[in-house]
Coordinates of C-alpha atoms and ligand atoms in Angstrom, one line a residue:
X258 CA -84.6 203.7 -238.6
X259 CA -82.9 207.2 -238.6
X260 CA -84.0 208.0 -242.1
X261 CA -84.1 211.6 -242.2
X262 CA -86.5 214.2 -240.6
X263 CA -84.9 213.7 -237.5
X264 CA -84.9 217.2 -236.5
X265 CA -88.6 217.6 -237.6
X266 CA -89.5 214.6 -235.6
X267 CA -87.7 215.3 -232.6
X268 CA -89.5 218.7 -232.7
X269 CA -92.8 217.4 -232.9
X270 CA -92.1 215.0 -230.1
X271 CA -90.8 217.8 -227.9
X272 CA -93.8 219.8 -228.5
X273 CA -96.2 217.1 -227.8
X274 CA -94.4 215.9 -224.7
X275 CA -94.6 219.2 -223.1
X276 CA -98.3 219.4 -223.5
X277 CA -99.0 215.5 -223.4
X278 CA -101.7 215.7 -225.7
X279 CA -104.0 212.6 -225.8
X280 CA -104.0 212.9 -229.4
X281 CA -105.6 209.4 -230.2
X282 CA -107.8 207.5 -228.0
X283 CA -109.1 203.9 -228.4
X284 CA -108.0 203.6 -231.9
X285 CA -107.8 200.0 -233.2
X286 CA -107.3 199.4 -236.7
X287 CA -105.9 196.3 -238.9
X288 CA -103.9 196.4 -242.1
X289 CA -104.0 193.5 -244.5
X290 CA -101.4 192.8 -247.1
X291 CA -102.6 193.5 -250.7
X292 CA -105.3 196.3 -249.3
X293 CA -105.0 200.1 -249.1
X294 CA -106.8 201.4 -245.9
X295 CA -107.6 205.2 -246.0
X296 CA -107.5 207.2 -242.6
X297 CA -109.6 210.2 -243.4
X298 CA -109.9 213.1 -241.3
X299 CA -109.5 217.0 -240.8
X300 CA -106.2 218.4 -240.0
X301 CA -105.7 217.8 -236.0
X302 CA -107.7 214.7 -235.9
X303 CA -104.9 212.7 -234.9
X304 CA -104.4 210.6 -238.1
X305 CA -100.9 211.6 -238.4
X306 CA -100.1 210.6 -234.8
X307 CA -101.6 207.1 -235.6
X308 CA -98.9 206.8 -238.3
X309 CA -96.3 207.9 -236.2
X310 CA -97.3 205.7 -233.5
X311 CA -97.5 202.9 -236.1
X312 CA -93.9 203.5 -237.2
X313 CA -92.9 203.6 -233.7
X314 CA -91.8 207.1 -233.6
X315 CA -93.9 208.0 -230.8
X316 CA -94.2 205.7 -227.7
X317 CA -97.5 204.1 -227.1
X318 CA -98.9 204.7 -223.6
X319 CA -101.4 202.1 -223.7
X320 CA -102.4 199.2 -226.1
X321 CA -100.2 197.3 -228.4
X322 CA -99.1 196.8 -231.9
X323 CA -98.9 193.6 -233.6
X324 CA -97.2 192.5 -236.6
X325 CA -98.3 189.1 -238.1
X326 CA -99.7 188.1 -235.0
X327 CA -96.6 189.0 -232.8
X328 CA -96.7 191.7 -230.3
X329 CA -94.0 194.4 -230.7
X330 CA -92.1 195.7 -228.1
X331 CA -90.5 199.0 -228.4
X332 CA -87.0 199.1 -227.7
X333 CA -83.7 197.4 -229.3
X334 CA -85.0 193.7 -229.6
X335 CA -84.9 191.8 -232.8
X336 CA -88.7 191.7 -233.1
X337 CA -88.2 195.5 -233.0
X338 CA -85.5 195.8 -235.4
X339 CA -87.6 193.4 -237.8
X340 CA -90.7 195.7 -237.3
X341 CA -89.0 199.1 -238.2
X342 CA -87.7 197.3 -241.3
X343 CA -91.0 195.9 -242.1
X344 CA -93.2 199.0 -241.4
X345 CA -91.9 202.0 -243.6
X346 CA -93.2 205.7 -243.4
X347 CA -93.8 208.1 -246.5
X348 CA -94.1 211.7 -245.5
X349 CA -96.2 214.5 -247.1
X350 CA -93.4 216.7 -248.1
X351 CA -90.7 214.7 -250.4
X352 CA -88.4 217.8 -250.6
X353 CA -88.0 217.7 -246.6
X354 CA -87.5 214.1 -246.4
X355 CA -84.6 213.8 -248.7
X356 CA -81.2 215.6 -248.0
X357 CA -80.6 218.4 -250.6
X358 CA -76.9 217.6 -250.7
X359 CA -76.9 214.1 -251.5
X360 CA -77.9 212.3 -254.9
X361 CA -80.5 209.6 -255.3
X362 CA -77.7 207.1 -255.8
X363 CA -76.7 208.1 -252.2
X364 CA -80.0 208.2 -250.6
X365 CA -80.9 204.6 -252.0
X366 CA -77.7 203.0 -251.5
X367 CA -77.8 204.2 -247.7
X368 CA -81.2 202.8 -247.2
X369 CA -80.1 199.5 -249.0
X370 CA -76.9 199.4 -246.7
X371 CA -78.8 199.9 -243.5
X372 CA -81.2 197.2 -244.4
X373 CA -78.6 194.7 -245.1
X374 CA -79.9 194.6 -248.9
X375 CA -77.3 196.2 -251.0
X376 CA -76.1 192.8 -252.2
X377 CA -72.2 191.7 -252.2
X378 CA -70.1 193.6 -254.7
X379 CA -70.6 196.9 -256.9
X380 CA -72.7 195.0 -259.7
X381 CA -75.3 193.7 -257.3
X382 CA -75.6 197.3 -255.8
X383 CA -76.2 198.6 -259.3
X384 CA -78.7 196.1 -259.8
X385 CA -80.5 196.6 -256.8
X386 CA -80.4 200.3 -257.4
X387 CA -81.8 199.8 -260.9
X388 CA -84.7 197.5 -259.7
X389 CA -85.5 200.1 -257.0
X390 CA -86.0 203.0 -259.6
X391 CA -87.9 200.8 -261.9
X392 CA -90.2 199.6 -259.4
X393 CA -91.2 203.3 -258.9
X394 CA -91.2 204.0 -262.7
X395 CA -88.2 206.3 -262.7
X396 CA -86.8 204.8 -266.0
X397 CA -84.2 204.6 -267.3
X398 CA -82.6 204.5 -263.9
X399 CA -79.3 205.9 -265.2
X400 CA -81.3 209.0 -265.8
X401 CA -82.2 209.5 -262.0
X402 CA -79.4 208.1 -260.3
X403 CA -77.0 210.9 -260.1
X404 CA -79.3 213.6 -259.7
X405 CA -79.9 215.7 -256.7
X406 CA -83.5 216.2 -255.1
X407 CA -83.6 219.9 -256.6
X408 CA -83.2 218.6 -260.1
X409 CA -86.5 216.5 -259.9
X410 CA -90.0 217.1 -259.9
X411 CA -92.1 217.0 -256.9
X412 CA -93.6 213.8 -258.1
X413 CA -90.2 212.3 -258.9
X414 CA -89.1 213.2 -255.5
X415 CA -91.9 211.4 -253.8
X416 CA -91.1 208.5 -256.2
X417 CA -87.5 208.5 -254.7
X418 CA -89.0 208.5 -251.2
X419 CA -91.3 205.7 -251.9
X420 CA -88.2 203.7 -253.7
X421 CA -86.3 204.3 -250.4
X422 CA -89.0 202.8 -248.3
X423 CA -88.9 199.9 -250.2
X424 CA -85.4 199.5 -250.0
X425 CA -86.1 198.2 -246.8
X426 CA -88.3 195.2 -248.1
X427 CA -91.3 196.4 -246.0
X428 CA -94.6 194.7 -245.7
X429 CA -96.5 197.8 -244.6
X430 CA -96.3 201.3 -246.0
X431 CA -97.4 204.1 -243.9
X432 CA -98.3 207.1 -246.3
X433 CA -99.3 210.2 -244.7
X434 CA -100.9 212.6 -247.1
X435 CA -98.2 211.3 -249.7
X436 CA -99.8 213.4 -252.5
X437 CA -101.4 216.5 -250.9
X438 CA -98.3 218.6 -251.6
X439 CA -98.0 217.5 -255.2
X440 CA -99.5 219.3 -258.3
X441 CA -103.1 218.1 -258.9
X442 CA -102.0 216.9 -262.3
X443 CA -99.5 214.4 -261.1
X444 CA -101.3 213.0 -257.8
X445 CA -103.1 210.3 -259.7
X446 CA -99.8 209.0 -261.0
X447 CA -98.4 208.6 -257.5
X448 CA -101.5 206.9 -256.1
X449 CA -101.5 204.6 -259.1
X450 CA -97.8 203.6 -258.4
X451 CA -98.9 202.9 -254.7
X452 CA -101.7 200.8 -255.9
X453 CA -99.5 198.9 -258.2
X454 CA -96.8 198.4 -255.4
X455 CA -99.8 197.0 -253.4
X456 CA -100.8 194.5 -255.8
X457 CA -97.2 193.4 -257.0
X458 CA -95.6 193.3 -253.5
X459 CA -98.6 192.6 -251.5
X460 CA -98.0 195.6 -249.4
X461 CA -100.6 196.6 -246.6
X462 CA -100.9 200.4 -247.2
X463 CA -102.1 202.8 -244.7
X464 CA -103.1 206.0 -246.7
X465 CA -103.8 208.8 -244.5
X466 CA -105.6 211.8 -246.0
X467 CA -108.1 214.6 -245.5
X468 CA -109.4 214.2 -248.9
X469 CA -112.4 211.6 -248.9
X470 CA -112.8 211.4 -252.3
X471 CA -109.4 210.3 -253.1
X472 CA -110.1 207.7 -250.4
X473 CA -113.0 206.3 -252.6
X474 CA -110.7 206.0 -255.4
X475 CA -107.8 204.7 -254.0
X476 CA -108.6 202.7 -251.0
X477 CA -110.3 199.5 -250.2
X478 CA -111.2 200.2 -246.8
X479 CA -111.9 203.4 -245.5
X480 CA -111.7 204.7 -241.5
X481 CA -113.0 208.1 -240.7
X482 CA -111.2 209.8 -237.7
X483 CA -112.5 212.7 -235.7
X484 CA -111.0 214.3 -232.7
X485 CA -108.6 211.4 -232.0
X486 CA -111.2 208.4 -232.4
X487 CA -112.3 206.4 -235.4
X488 CA -116.0 207.1 -235.8
X489 CA -116.9 205.0 -238.9
X490 CA -115.3 202.2 -241.1
X491 CA -115.9 199.8 -243.8
X492 CA -115.5 199.2 -247.5
X493 CA -114.6 202.6 -249.2
X494 CA -117.2 202.3 -251.9
X495 CA -120.0 201.8 -249.4
X496 CA -118.6 204.4 -246.6
X497 CA -118.3 207.1 -248.9
X498 CA -121.6 206.4 -251.2
X499 CA -123.6 205.8 -248.0
X500 CA -122.0 207.4 -245.1
X501 CA -123.5 206.4 -241.7
X502 CA -121.9 208.8 -239.4
X503 CA -123.1 212.4 -239.4
X504 CA -119.5 213.5 -239.5
X505 CA -118.7 211.2 -242.6
X506 CA -121.8 212.9 -244.1
X507 CA -120.6 216.1 -243.4
X508 CA -117.3 215.5 -245.0
X509 CA -118.7 214.0 -248.2
X510 CA -121.1 217.2 -248.4
X511 CA -118.1 219.4 -248.0
X512 CA -115.9 217.8 -250.6
X513 CA -115.6 219.9 -253.6
X514 CA -117.1 217.3 -256.2
X515 CA -117.8 213.7 -255.0
X516 CA -117.0 212.4 -258.6
X517 CA -113.6 214.2 -258.7
X518 CA -110.6 211.8 -258.3
X519 CA -107.5 213.2 -256.2
X520 CA -108.4 216.4 -258.3
X521 CA -109.1 219.7 -257.0
X522 CA -107.9 220.4 -253.3
X523 CA -110.4 219.3 -250.6
X524 CA -110.4 221.8 -247.9
X525 CA -108.9 220.7 -244.7
X526 CA -111.5 222.4 -242.5
X527 CA -114.8 221.1 -243.1
X528 CA -118.5 222.4 -242.7
X529 CA -119.3 224.5 -239.7
X530 CA -117.4 224.9 -236.7
X531 CA -113.7 223.9 -235.7
X532 CA -112.6 220.6 -234.8
X533 CA -112.2 220.4 -230.9
X534 CA -109.3 220.7 -229.1
X535 CA -107.7 217.3 -228.2
X536 CA -106.3 218.6 -224.9
X537 CA -109.9 218.9 -223.3
X538 CA -112.3 217.4 -225.9
X539 CA -115.9 217.6 -225.4
X540 CA -117.6 215.0 -223.1
X541 CA -120.0 212.3 -224.9
X542 CA -119.8 212.1 -228.5
X543 CA -116.8 214.3 -229.6
X544 CA -118.9 215.4 -232.5
X545 CA -121.9 216.5 -230.6
X546 CA -121.3 220.4 -230.7
X547 CA -121.2 220.2 -234.5
X548 CA -123.7 217.4 -235.1
X549 CA -127.0 218.3 -236.8
X550 CA -128.6 215.2 -235.3
X551 CA -127.2 215.4 -231.9
X552 CA -129.6 214.1 -229.1
X553 CA -129.3 214.5 -225.3
X554 CA -127.5 211.5 -224.6
X555 CA -124.9 212.5 -227.2
X556 CA -123.8 215.2 -224.8
X557 CA -122.7 212.7 -222.1
X558 CA -122.3 209.3 -223.4
X559 CA -119.5 208.2 -225.6
X560 CA -120.9 206.0 -228.4
X561 CA -119.4 202.7 -228.7
X562 CA -119.2 201.1 -232.3
X563 CA -122.5 199.8 -233.4
X564 CA -122.2 197.1 -236.3
X565 CA -123.8 197.9 -239.6
X566 CA -124.6 195.7 -242.5
X567 CA -122.0 194.5 -244.8
X568 CA -119.1 194.5 -242.2
X569 CA -119.5 198.4 -241.7
X570 CA -119.6 200.1 -238.3
X571 CA -120.2 203.6 -237.0
X572 CA -119.7 204.9 -233.4
X573 CA -122.8 207.0 -233.3
X574 CA -126.1 206.8 -231.0
X575 CA -128.4 206.8 -234.1
X576 CA -127.5 203.0 -234.8
X577 CA -128.1 201.8 -231.2
X578 CA -130.6 199.5 -232.2
X579 CA -131.4 198.3 -228.5
X580 CA -132.5 202.1 -227.6
X581 CA -136.0 203.2 -228.0
X582 CA -136.2 205.0 -231.3
X583 CA -134.3 208.2 -230.9
X584 CA -136.4 211.2 -229.9
X585 CA -135.4 214.6 -231.1
X586 CA -134.4 216.9 -228.6
X587 CA -136.6 219.9 -228.1
X588 CA -135.0 223.2 -227.4
Ligands
SF4_89 FE1 -124.2 213.1 -233.7 FE2 -125.1 211.9 -231.5 FE3 -124.2 210.2 -233.6 FE4 -122.3 211.7 -232.2 S1 -123.6 210.2 -231.3 S2 -122.7 211.7 -234.3 S3 -123.9 213.6 -231.7 S4 -126.2 211.7 -233.5
MG90 MG1 -101.0 215.5 -240.7

């Protein structure tokens, strides 16, 4: 799928190859149809890398990706072609993702043709184009088809980008900060559209964001990422109301207003200290240099996932029930 930001993606790839950053480590996640899974973290946590790995834009160095139970091999096989059709990526900046010299009609027609879904004949194509625009609530379609990207608002451009992703007939949408560059006033509309698509098309949506308050509003499941690892997961309501991992607690505490809905800009950097370098992450728990509850073992031992009640889990030694009651370290 060579949609567009071929140039940008190419540059990303080169930059990463030169440094060979171990951007994500031991990440395991499952996306279910008809649900939104939020992947929340600061910039540099590796969350966009997860999306790009899932979209097969970066090669996996270990592990595997399954779609409907079938392992997908990178390359040119039929299963790979089916995969790149089924799994569509939506980027943060709809301006960069649409070619400024082409109309909405061009972008959508091209996507339909690439995926063999244009229909036969002009009448069917028109009907398919109209259906796509109606799906993303750009109506009447005739008002948008001949427009160029610069003639649309940011929210309308993102809707066109979503329509283009839908042209492939996907099961999975990977949405990397899909509203963070949009005006606060229209973010909710785009998130509501995605939620509507999740329900009507039974899509599995991965919603990548630095804004944990929007995850609570929009996602069924929330996963929290820190320094290339997922440190907590569970249903969104419970994770955001009763965060278990000290890092999630820090994220919630520094969200501008916990009750706010996709509103005021959340800061990408959170709390005290900087996120660690992924080139040389701290040993033990990667959060230990910033963690107010760090214990001696946190400096050297990597915490595994500990299961909590209600299908939740946290990778934190505080939840190691097998250990003796944790003793505070005395300085
Ligand atoms: Fe803090 Fe230790 Fe838990 Fe890491 S494992 S979050 S350092 S208490
Ligand atoms: Mg990013």
